Amino acid sequence: MTDRKADLSIRGVSKSYGATLALKDVDLELPGGKLICFLGPSGCGKTTLLRIIAGLESVSSGSVRLGANDLTNVPTHKRNVGMVFQSFALFPHLSVAENVAYGLRIRGVGKQERLRRADELLALVQMEGLGSRGIAQLSGGQRQRVAMARALALDPDLFLLDEPLSALDAKLREAMQVELRRLQRQVGITTIIVTHDQEEAMTMADLVVVMGNNRVQQVGTPLDVYRRPVNRFVADFIGSNNFLPATVAGVGAVTVLGQQLSMRVPEGASGEVTLSVRPEDVRLHTEAPAGPAFEGRVSFVRDLGRTVETFVTVAGSELSVLGAPALAEGTAVWLEVPEDAGVVLAQ
């Protein structure tokens, strides 16, 4: 067994299927013992990358290392990884305990030790006493837990999950997010989860790898990728955003819709750029404030229960504002973007 806290290093990994490019020049240094989410839209290459780490796909170029061990050409059964598939892939003819212990049985572990380990893992995933049940007797959430226990039975160095919660209903999915995060912290194993669900990644992960167009777009904490997106793709994919055309007006300043705003401008950026601002960061005023502000009119209001979303038309652009008091459509308003709220995107 490798050091469970070993870092995972992916260097220059590309993957092609004939003329179809699935991954291009992926470089990642992922810290051991963390929960990491590969997040991106369908077809961006995140599952392909997970399968390469598992050894289920070969690389066209590049390398995969876990600590000091080069895994690039090591077959799956010798990588010591545990994997949970979207379908769970449980054996319906075996009991819960037999499913969990299946890998141990293949490795020749004795029956008593297999059952002891299965009981231990079922207790870990809060299914103590259910080892004799059949798979057909379990709920979706219970099947998910059995799949996780089975993947952990061989004490793997990496725990890999491909869209593990997508088949569950919304309420159960939310509960399982908490359970999975709690389980990862308890066992301390390096865990990588593939998901297209932003909320899932943002609430669970220590580190988010945002993927798009068959490559890595940004790596950072959930707060980093939400508050400091590095390009338009990340800003648009993560959460809701307002985008406004802007022009660099000098060091630390941009011109937006005729107003000059103080903003941090990326090094080397010049000419036309884009200002990205989250709806919750826009300040709405019913009277003109003292500083720079965009004059507009309320075009639509919707009550989201926990907050109100107001759409305001400004110079032909429609901006979303969260948290403002409900106003009548057609009301004249002014929108203020605080200096620390906007992100200037050069790309």
C-alpha positions as a Python dict, from the first residue, in 0.01 Angstrom:
ca = {
    (1, 'M'): (0, 0, 0),
    (2, 'T'): (118, 350, -86),
    (3, 'D'): (124, 639, 159),
    (4, 'R'): (-241, 742, 193),
    (5, 'K'): (-132, 1105, 217),
    (6, 'A'): (80, 1086, -100),
    (7, 'D'): (23, 1360, -357),
    (8, 'L'): (-122, 1270, -696),
    (9, 'S'): (71, 1418, -988),
    (10, 'I'): (-76, 1434, -1339),
    (11, 'R'): (170, 1571, -1591),
    (12, 'G'): (106, 1652, -1955),
    (13, 'V'): (-179, 1403, -1988),
    (14, 'S'): (-362, 1400, -2319),
    (15, 'K'): (-610, 1143, -2449),
    (16, 'S'): (-745, 1097, -2799),
    (17, 'Y'): (-989, 848, -2944),
    (18, 'G'): (-885, 849, -3308),
    (19, 'A'): (-940, 1204, -3431),
    (20, 'T'): (-1148, 1294, -3122),
    (21, 'L'): (-961, 1480, -2849),
    (22, 'A'): (-1088, 1397, -2498),
    (23, 'L'): (-813, 1560, -2288),
    (24, 'K'): (-537, 1804, -2374),
    (25, 'D'): (-221, 1880, -2173),
    (26, 'V'): (-363, 1823, -1824),
    (27, 'D'): (-121, 1921, -1546),
    (28, 'L'): (-238, 1876, -1187),
    (29, 'E'): (-71, 1847, -850),
    (30, 'L'): (-336, 1717, -610),
    (31, 'P'): (-261, 1701, -236),
    (32, 'G'): (-308, 1373, -51),
    (33, 'G'): (-580, 1324, 209),
    (34, 'K'): (-817, 1579, 54),
    (35, 'L'): (-1158, 1564, -113),
    (36, 'I'): (-1122, 1690, -468),
    (37, 'C'): (-1401, 1751, -720),
    (38, 'F'): (-1358, 1741, -1096),
    (39, 'L'): (-1632, 1983, -1201),
    (40, 'G'): (-1743, 2065, -1553),
    (41, 'P'): (-2013, 2028, -1819),
    (42, 'S'): (-2086, 1700, -1995),
    (43, 'G'): (-1818, 1603, -2245),
    (44, 'C'): (-1540, 1814, -2093),
    (45, 'G'): (-1315, 1514, -2015),
    (46, 'K'): (-1360, 1484, -1637),
    (47, 'T'): (-1473, 1120, -1639),
    (48, 'T'): (-1198, 1031, -1887),
    (49, 'L'): (-943, 1182, -1649),
    (50, 'L'): (-1087, 986, -1356),
    (51, 'R'): (-1071, 664, -1557),
    (52, 'I'): (-708, 736, -1648),
    (53, 'I'): (-626, 776, -1278),
    (54, 'A'): (-803, 445, -1211),
    (55, 'G'): (-619, 271, -1494),
    (56, 'L'): (-938, 201, -1688),
    (57, 'E'): (-810, 418, -1975),
    (58, 'S'): (-458, 455, -2106),
    (59, 'V'): (-299, 792, -2178),
    (60, 'S'): (-206, 906, -2527),
    (61, 'S'): (75, 1105, -2367),
    (62, 'G'): (181, 1217, -2020),
    (63, 'S'): (218, 1046, -1683),
    (64, 'V'): (29, 972, -1361),
    (65, 'R'): (221, 940, -1032),
    (66, 'L'): (111, 876, -677),
    (67, 'G'): (388, 987, -447),
    (68, 'A'): (706, 822, -573),
    (69, 'N'): (517, 556, -772),
    (70, 'D'): (462, 592, -1147),
    (71, 'L'): (116, 453, -1220),
    (72, 'T'): (106, 540, -1589),
    (73, 'N'): (139, 183, -1718),
    (74, 'V'): (27, -3, -1404),
    (75, 'P'): (-288, -213, -1463),
    (76, 'T'): (-602, -127, -1268),
    (77, 'H'): (-592, -428, -1036),
    (78, 'K'): (-243, -330, -917),
    (79, 'R'): (-317, 39, -852),
    (80, 'N'): (-506, -18, -526),
    (81, 'V'): (-785, 225, -604),
    (82, 'G'): (-1145, 202, -487),
    (83, 'M'): (-1405, 319, -736),
    (84, 'V'): (-1778, 389, -713),
    (85, 'F'): (-1960, 405, -1045),
    (86, 'Q'): (-2271, 605, -1126),
    (87, 'S'): (-2475, 282, -1149),
    (88, 'F'): (-2326, 147, -818),
    (89, 'A'): (-2269, -192, -999),
    (90, 'L'): (-2377, -403, -700),
    (91, 'F'): (-2437, -779, -731),
    (92, 'P'): (-2812, -848, -685),
    (93, 'H'): (-2758, -1218, -601),
    (94, 'L'): (-2528, -1137, -307),
    (95, 'S'): (-2621, -1001, 34),
    (96, 'V'): (-2512, -656, 149),
    (97, 'A'): (-2221, -801, 349),
    (98, 'E'): (-2116, -1027, 60),
    (99, 'N'): (-2116, -729, -176),
    (100, 'V'): (-1894, -531, 60),
    (101, 'A'): (-1656, -827, 108),
    (102, 'Y'): (-1644, -928, -261),
    (103, 'G'): (-1302, -777, -330),
    (104, 'L'): (-1157, -941, -20),
    (105, 'R'): (-1293, -1275, -136),
    (106, 'I'): (-1123, -1234, -474),
    (107, 'R'): (-796, -1165, -290),
    (108, 'G'): (-830, -1485, -93),
    (109, 'V'): (-908, -1336, 246),
    (110, 'G'): (-1070, -1589, 482),
    (111, 'K'): (-1445, -1586, 539),
    (112, 'Q'): (-1435, -1479, 904),
    (113, 'E'): (-1200, -1189, 829),
    (114, 'R'): (-1412, -1088, 528),
    (115, 'L'): (-1728, -1072, 735),
    (116, 'R'): (-1554, -889, 1018),
    (117, 'R'): (-1427, -626, 775),
    (118, 'A'): (-1770, -600, 609),
    (119, 'D'): (-1937, -540, 946),
    (120, 'E'): (-1677, -277, 1030),
    (121, 'L'): (-1735, -90, 703),
    (122, 'L'): (-2113, -113, 724),
    (123, 'A'): (-2092, 50, 1065),
    (124, 'L'): (-1869, 318, 913),
    (125, 'V'): (-2134, 403, 651),
    (126, 'Q'): (-2414, 387, 910),
    (127, 'M'): (-2562, 55, 792),
    (128, 'E'): (-2479, -153, 1095),
    (129, 'G'): (-2687, -471, 1123),
    (130, 'L'): (-2803, -471, 759),
    (131, 'G'): (-2541, -712, 623),
    (132, 'S'): (-2787, -998, 567),
    (133, 'R'): (-3027, -797, 353),
    (134, 'G'): (-3055, -835, -22),
    (135, 'I'): (-2967, -547, -253),
    (136, 'A'): (-3328, -530, -379),
    (137, 'Q'): (-3442, -450, -23),
    (138, 'L'): (-3234, -131, -5),
    (139, 'S'): (-3321, 230, -86),
    (140, 'G'): (-3113, 432, -331),
    (141, 'G'): (-2918, 597, -51),
    (142, 'Q'): (-2846, 260, 115),
    (143, 'R'): (-2721, 115, -213),
    (144, 'Q'): (-2492, 414, -247),
    (145, 'R'): (-2348, 344, 98),
    (146, 'V'): (-2293, -23, 17),
    (147, 'A'): (-2106, 77, -299),
    (148, 'M'): (-1884, 310, -97),
    (149, 'A'): (-1819, 45, 170),
    (150, 'R'): (-1723, -208, -98),
    (151, 'A'): (-1481, 38, -258),
    (152, 'L'): (-1318, 103, 81),
    (153, 'A'): (-1292, -265, 178),
    (154, 'L'): (-947, -310, 24),
    (155, 'D'): (-805, -7, 205),
    (156, 'P'): (-732, 178, -122),
    (157, 'D'): (-481, 457, -172),
    (158, 'L'): (-731, 653, -381),
    (159, 'F'): (-1111, 666, -356),
    (160, 'L'): (-1264, 758, -693),
    (161, 'L'): (-1633, 833, -750),
    (162, 'D'): (-1796, 901, -1088),
    (163, 'E'): (-2115, 1109, -1053),
    (164, 'P'): (-2198, 906, -739),
    (165, 'L'): (-2509, 1101, -635),
    (166, 'S'): (-2670, 1179, -970),
    (167, 'A'): (-2924, 895, -950),
    (168, 'L'): (-3062, 1011, -614),
    (169, 'D'): (-3350, 1253, -559),
    (170, 'A'): (-3265, 1608, -452),
    (171, 'K'): (-3326, 1568, -77),
    (172, 'L'): (-3138, 1238, -52),
    (173, 'R'): (-2855, 1374, -267),
    (174, 'E'): (-2811, 1664, -26),
    (175, 'A'): (-2804, 1427, 273),
    (176, 'M'): (-2552, 1200, 100),
    (177, 'Q'): (-2325, 1498, 27),
    (178, 'V'): (-2294, 1548, 402),
    (179, 'E'): (-2242, 1175, 464),
    (180, 'L'): (-1976, 1144, 197),
    (181, 'R'): (-1788, 1448, 326),
    (182, 'R'): (-1806, 1314, 681),
    (183, 'L'): (-1686, 970, 568),
    (184, 'Q'): (-1389, 1115, 380),
    (185, 'R'): (-1278, 1314, 683),
    (186, 'Q'): (-1313, 1008, 903),
    (187, 'V'): (-1102, 775, 688),
    (188, 'G'): (-862, 1046, 563),
    (189, 'I'): (-829, 895, 217),
    (190, 'T'): (-757, 1100, -96),
    (191, 'T'): (-1099, 1118, -265),
    (192, 'I'): (-1177, 1240, -615),
    (193, 'I'): (-1538, 1296, -721),
    (194, 'V'): (-1655, 1370, -1074),
    (195, 'T'): (-1964, 1590, -1088),
    (196, 'H'): (-2140, 1842, -1310),
    (197, 'D'): (-2333, 1973, -1008),
    (198, 'Q'): (-2182, 2304, -895),
    (199, 'E'): (-2350, 2302, -555),
    (200, 'E'): (-2224, 1951, -490),
    (201, 'A'): (-1865, 2052, -564),
    (202, 'M'): (-1880, 2383, -379),
    (203, 'T'): (-2024, 2235, -59),
    (204, 'M'): (-1812, 1919, -43),
    (205, 'A'): (-1466, 1981, -185),
    (206, 'D'): (-1139, 2094, -33),
    (207, 'L'): (-1024, 2161, -388),
    (208, 'V'): (-1220, 2211, -709),
    (209, 'V'): (-1076, 2133, -1053),
    (210, 'V'): (-1289, 2318, -1308),
    (211, 'M'): (-1272, 2152, -1648),
    (212, 'G'): (-1398, 2273, -1984),
    (213, 'N'): (-1311, 2224, -2350),
    (214, 'N'): (-1110, 1911, -2267),
    (215, 'R'): (-864, 2085, -2038),
    (216, 'V'): (-826, 2223, -1687),
    (217, 'Q'): (-954, 2580, -1663),
    (218, 'Q'): (-886, 2654, -1294),
    (219, 'V'): (-784, 2479, -973),
    (220, 'G'): (-864, 2627, -634),
    (221, 'T'): (-1073, 2616, -321),
    (222, 'P'): (-1449, 2655, -371),
    (223, 'L'): (-1420, 3016, -255),
    (224, 'D'): (-1133, 3083, -498),
    (225, 'V'): (-1315, 2962, -806),
    (226, 'Y'): (-1635, 3141, -705),
    (227, 'R'): (-1483, 3475, -605),
    (228, 'R'): (-1176, 3483, -828),
    (229, 'P'): (-1253, 3307, -1158),
    (230, 'V'): (-959, 3323, -1396),
    (231, 'N'): (-1160, 3345, -1719),
    (232, 'R'): (-1506, 3387, -1868),
    (233, 'F'): (-1567, 3010, -1884),
    (234, 'V'): (-1520, 2961, -1508),
    (235, 'A'): (-1713, 3276, -1417),
    (236, 'D'): (-2002, 3169, -1639),
    (237, 'F'): (-2008, 2804, -1530),
    (238, 'I'): (-1980, 2858, -1153),
    (239, 'G'): (-2297, 3012, -1015),
    (240, 'S'): (-2483, 3312, -1159),
    (241, 'N'): (-2301, 3613, -1295),
    (242, 'N'): (-2348, 3945, -1469),
    (243, 'F'): (-2111, 4022, -1755),
    (244, 'L'): (-2052, 4375, -1881),
    (245, 'P'): (-1824, 4489, -2164),
    (246, 'A'): (-1543, 4705, -2030),
    (247, 'T'): (-1226, 4882, -2141),
    (248, 'V'): (-904, 4911, -1944),
    (249, 'A'): (-871, 5278, -1848),
    (250, 'G'): (-531, 5255, -1681),
    (251, 'V'): (-373, 5086, -1382),
    (252, 'G'): (-653, 4973, -1150),
    (253, 'A'): (-938, 5121, -1353),
    (254, 'V'): (-1188, 5018, -1620),
    (255, 'T'): (-1458, 5203, -1809),
    (256, 'V'): (-1798, 5031, -1804),
    (257, 'L'): (-2108, 5177, -1974),
    (258, 'G'): (-1952, 5525, -1962),
    (259, 'Q'): (-1854, 5502, -1595),
    (260, 'Q'): (-1496, 5470, -1473),
    (261, 'L'): (-1464, 5216, -1192),
    (262, 'S'): (-1169, 5131, -972),
    (263, 'M'): (-1100, 4760, -1019),
    (264, 'R'): (-802, 4528, -1000),
    (265, 'V'): (-694, 4473, -1360),
    (266, 'P'): (-510, 4149, -1449),
    (267, 'E'): (-143, 4198, -1529),
    (268, 'G'): (-92, 4254, -1899),
    (269, 'A'): (-461, 4317, -1972),
    (270, 'S'): (-539, 4604, -2207),
    (271, 'G'): (-810, 4721, -2444),
    (272, 'E'): (-1143, 4540, -2428),
    (273, 'V'): (-1210, 4319, -2126),
    (274, 'T'): (-1516, 4188, -1941),
    (275, 'L'): (-1638, 4288, -1595),
    (276, 'S'): (-1790, 3998, -1403),
    (277, 'V'): (-2001, 4071, -1094),
    (278, 'R'): (-2215, 3835, -888),
    (279, 'P'): (-2585, 3926, -847),
    (280, 'E'): (-2553, 3930, -466),
    (281, 'D'): (-2271, 4187, -489),
    (282, 'V'): (-2460, 4449, -691),
    (283, 'R'): (-2607, 4726, -475),
    (284, 'L'): (-2946, 4860, -585),
    (285, 'H'): (-3047, 5218, -498),
    (286, 'T'): (-3376, 5398, -558),
    (287, 'E'): (-3189, 5731, -555),
    (288, 'A'): (-2862, 5819, -724),
    (289, 'P'): (-2569, 5742, -489),
    (290, 'A'): (-2268, 5970, -448),
    (291, 'G'): (-2028, 5745, -639),
    (292, 'P'): (-2034, 5585, -986),
    (293, 'A'): (-2357, 5398, -1061),
    (294, 'F'): (-2553, 5272, -1361),
    (295, 'E'): (-2902, 5414, -1411),
    (296, 'G'): (-3166, 5166, -1522),
    (297, 'R'): (-3520, 5039, -1478),
    (298, 'V'): (-3660, 4730, -1312),
    (299, 'S'): (-3768, 4490, -1587),
    (300, 'F'): (-3872, 4185, -1385),
    (301, 'V'): (-3892, 4068, -1022),
    (302, 'R'): (-3918, 3715, -889),
    (303, 'D'): (-3951, 3592, -533),
    (304, 'L'): (-3715, 3300, -465),
    (305, 'G'): (-3842, 3243, -112),
    (306, 'R'): (-3516, 3307, 72),
    (307, 'T'): (-3447, 3620, -133),
    (308, 'V'): (-3576, 3837, -416),
    (309, 'E'): (-3413, 3851, -760),
    (310, 'T'): (-3452, 4179, -946),
    (311, 'F'): (-3368, 4221, -1313),
    (312, 'V'): (-3265, 4569, -1418),
    (313, 'T'): (-3217, 4691, -1775),
    (314, 'V'): (-2916, 4922, -1812),
    (315, 'A'): (-2818, 5059, -2154),
    (316, 'G'): (-2957, 4754, -2331),
    (317, 'S'): (-2804, 4504, -2089),
    (318, 'E'): (-3007, 4320, -1826),
    (319, 'L'): (-2844, 4269, -1488),
    (320, 'S'): (-2954, 4042, -1204),
    (321, 'V'): (-2954, 4167, -844),
    (322, 'L'): (-3014, 3949, -539),
    (323, 'G'): (-3134, 4067, -200),
    (324, 'A'): (-3288, 4401, -296),
    (325, 'P'): (-3640, 4487, -176),
    (326, 'A'): (-3918, 4397, -419),
    (327, 'L'): (-3992, 4691, -652),
    (328, 'A'): (-4253, 4747, -920),
    (329, 'E'): (-4153, 4686, -1280),
    (330, 'G'): (-4056, 5011, -1449),
    (331, 'T'): (-3912, 5166, -1130),
    (332, 'A'): (-3606, 5383, -1195),
    (333, 'V'): (-3304, 5253, -999),
    (334, 'W'): (-2926, 5290, -984),
    (335, 'L'): (-2685, 4998, -963),
    (336, 'E'): (-2355, 5028, -783),
    (337, 'V'): (-2065, 4782, -819),
    (338, 'P'): (-1829, 4804, -518),
    (339, 'E'): (-1459, 4810, -599),
    (340, 'D'): (-1393, 4474, -432),
    (341, 'A'): (-1695, 4302, -588),
    (342, 'G'): (-1616, 4296, -960),
    (343, 'V'): (-1365, 4072, -1137),
    (344, 'V'): (-1202, 4196, -1457),
    (345, 'L'): (-1157, 3911, -1703),
    (346, 'A'): (-898, 3942, -1977),
    (347, 'Q'): (-1026, 3625, -2147),
}
